[in-house]
Short mmCIF file of C-alpha atoms in Angstrom, two decimals:
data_model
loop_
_atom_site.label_atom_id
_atom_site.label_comp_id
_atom_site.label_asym_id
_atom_site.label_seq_id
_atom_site.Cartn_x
_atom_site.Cartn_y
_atom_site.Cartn_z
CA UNK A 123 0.00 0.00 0.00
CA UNK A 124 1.08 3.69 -1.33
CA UNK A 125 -0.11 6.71 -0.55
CA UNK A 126 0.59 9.49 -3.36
CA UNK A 127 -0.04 13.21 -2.50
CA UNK A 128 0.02 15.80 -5.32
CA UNK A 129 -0.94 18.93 -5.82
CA UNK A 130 1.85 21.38 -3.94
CA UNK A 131 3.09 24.23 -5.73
CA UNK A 132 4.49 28.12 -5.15
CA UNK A 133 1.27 30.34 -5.33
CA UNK A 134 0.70 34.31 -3.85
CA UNK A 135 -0.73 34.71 -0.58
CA UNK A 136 -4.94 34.54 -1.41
CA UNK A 137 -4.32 32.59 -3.66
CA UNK A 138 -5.54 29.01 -4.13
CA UNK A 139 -4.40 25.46 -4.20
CA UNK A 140 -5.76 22.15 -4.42
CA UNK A 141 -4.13 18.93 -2.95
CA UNK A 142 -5.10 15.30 -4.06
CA UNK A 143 -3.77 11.68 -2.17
CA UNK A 144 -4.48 8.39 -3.83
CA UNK A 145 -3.27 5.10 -2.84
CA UNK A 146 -2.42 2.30 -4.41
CA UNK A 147 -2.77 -1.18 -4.04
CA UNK A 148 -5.53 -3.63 -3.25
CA UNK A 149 -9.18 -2.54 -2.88
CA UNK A 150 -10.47 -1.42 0.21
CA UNK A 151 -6.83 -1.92 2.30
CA UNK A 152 -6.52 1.37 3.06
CA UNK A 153 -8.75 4.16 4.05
CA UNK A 154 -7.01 8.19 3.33
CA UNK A 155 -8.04 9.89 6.87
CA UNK A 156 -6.23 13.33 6.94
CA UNK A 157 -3.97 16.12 5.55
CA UNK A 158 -1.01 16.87 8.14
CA UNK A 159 1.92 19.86 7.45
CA UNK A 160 5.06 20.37 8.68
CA UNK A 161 7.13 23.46 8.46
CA UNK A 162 10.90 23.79 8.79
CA UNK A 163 11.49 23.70 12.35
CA UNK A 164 8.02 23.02 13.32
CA UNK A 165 6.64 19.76 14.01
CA UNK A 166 3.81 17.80 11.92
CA UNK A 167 0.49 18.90 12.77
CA UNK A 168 -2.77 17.71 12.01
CA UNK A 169 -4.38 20.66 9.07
CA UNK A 170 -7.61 18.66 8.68
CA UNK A 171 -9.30 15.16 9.04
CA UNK A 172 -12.53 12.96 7.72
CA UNK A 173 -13.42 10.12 10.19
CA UNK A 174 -15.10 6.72 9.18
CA UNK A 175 -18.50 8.47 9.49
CA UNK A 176 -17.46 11.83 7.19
CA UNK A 177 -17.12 14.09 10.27
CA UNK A 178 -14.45 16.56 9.71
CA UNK A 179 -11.81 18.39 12.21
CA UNK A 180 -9.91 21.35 11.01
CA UNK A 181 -7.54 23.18 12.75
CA UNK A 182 -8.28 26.65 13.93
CA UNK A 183 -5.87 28.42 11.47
CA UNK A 184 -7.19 26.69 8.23
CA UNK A 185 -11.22 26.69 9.40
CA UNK A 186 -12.65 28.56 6.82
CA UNK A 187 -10.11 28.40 4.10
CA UNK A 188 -9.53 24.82 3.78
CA UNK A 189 -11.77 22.03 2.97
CA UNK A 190 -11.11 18.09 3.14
CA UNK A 191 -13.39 15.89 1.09
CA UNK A 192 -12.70 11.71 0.24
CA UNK A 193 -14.24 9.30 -2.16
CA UNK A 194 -16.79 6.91 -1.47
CA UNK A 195 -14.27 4.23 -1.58
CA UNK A 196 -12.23 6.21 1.05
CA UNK A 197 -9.32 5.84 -1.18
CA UNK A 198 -8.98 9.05 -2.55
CA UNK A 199 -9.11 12.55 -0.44
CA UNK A 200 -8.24 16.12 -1.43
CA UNK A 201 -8.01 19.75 0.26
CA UNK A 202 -9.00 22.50 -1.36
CA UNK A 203 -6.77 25.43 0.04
CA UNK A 204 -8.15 28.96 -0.54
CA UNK A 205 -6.98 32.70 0.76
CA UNK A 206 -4.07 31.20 1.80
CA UNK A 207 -1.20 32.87 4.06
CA UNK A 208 2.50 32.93 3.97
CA UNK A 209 2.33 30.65 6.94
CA UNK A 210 0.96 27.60 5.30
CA UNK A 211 4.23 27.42 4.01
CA UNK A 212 5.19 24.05 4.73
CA UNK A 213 5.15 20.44 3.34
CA UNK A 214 2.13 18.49 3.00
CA UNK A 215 1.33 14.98 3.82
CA UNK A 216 -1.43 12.66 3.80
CA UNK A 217 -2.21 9.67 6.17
CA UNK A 218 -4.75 6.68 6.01
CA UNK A 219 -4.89 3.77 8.12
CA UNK A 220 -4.77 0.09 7.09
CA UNK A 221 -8.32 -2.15 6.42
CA UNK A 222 -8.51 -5.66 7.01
CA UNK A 223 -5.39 -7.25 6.85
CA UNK A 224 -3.17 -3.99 7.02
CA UNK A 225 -5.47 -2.97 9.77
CA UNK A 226 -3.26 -1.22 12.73
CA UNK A 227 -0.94 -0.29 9.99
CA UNK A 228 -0.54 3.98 9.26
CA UNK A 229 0.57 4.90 6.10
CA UNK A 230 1.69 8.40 4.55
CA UNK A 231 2.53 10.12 1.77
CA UNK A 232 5.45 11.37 0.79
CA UNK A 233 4.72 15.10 0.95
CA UNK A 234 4.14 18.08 -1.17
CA UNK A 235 5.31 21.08 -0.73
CA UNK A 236 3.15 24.05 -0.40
CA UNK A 237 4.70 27.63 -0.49
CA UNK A 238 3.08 30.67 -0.26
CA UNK A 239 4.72 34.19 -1.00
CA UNK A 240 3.26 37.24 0.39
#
């Protein structure tokens, strides 16, 4: 199992990007849960998650500018990132969990990096 986040790029602050995670491998062994971010110096924190029932978490400093949505097969996800600020500067990763027999397994992305000039 892969996860594969795309998406990152350099954009103005307002500006707007979209992030996408897939994974890869068989059917309904993984399910994509969140978006987490991780600045130079700073450690990973959670930017938003979608739990097995659709409820979604943000964190205070994206709520309202960020928005997590995942396929019905819960092996896709993306986050649309709008007005964004110099500090979401940082690299993006994506985490799901393993189903069946990769359950208790996490799995992540390899990042994308997200820089935003003001």
């Amino acid at each position: 199992v892969q996860l594969q986040a795309s998406g990152g790029g350099l954009v103005q602050a307002g500006g707007s990007l979209r992030l996408s995670c897939s994974s890869s491998g068989k059917p309904f062994s993984v399910r994509v849960i969140g978006w987490y971010r991780q600045a130079p110096g700073n450690q990973r924190e959670l930017v938003a998650d979608i739990n097995d029932l659709g409820t979604r978490t943000y964190a205070g400093s994206v709520k309202g500018r960020f928005t997590i949505a995942r396929d019905s097969d819960e092996s896709t996800m993306t986050l649309q990132m709008n007005s964004l600020k110099p500090e979401d500067t940082a690299v993006y990763y994506c985490k799901g969990v393993g189903l069946r027999n990769y359950r208790g397994r996490d799995y992540w992305g390899q990042g994308t990096q997200v820089t935003v000039s003001s």
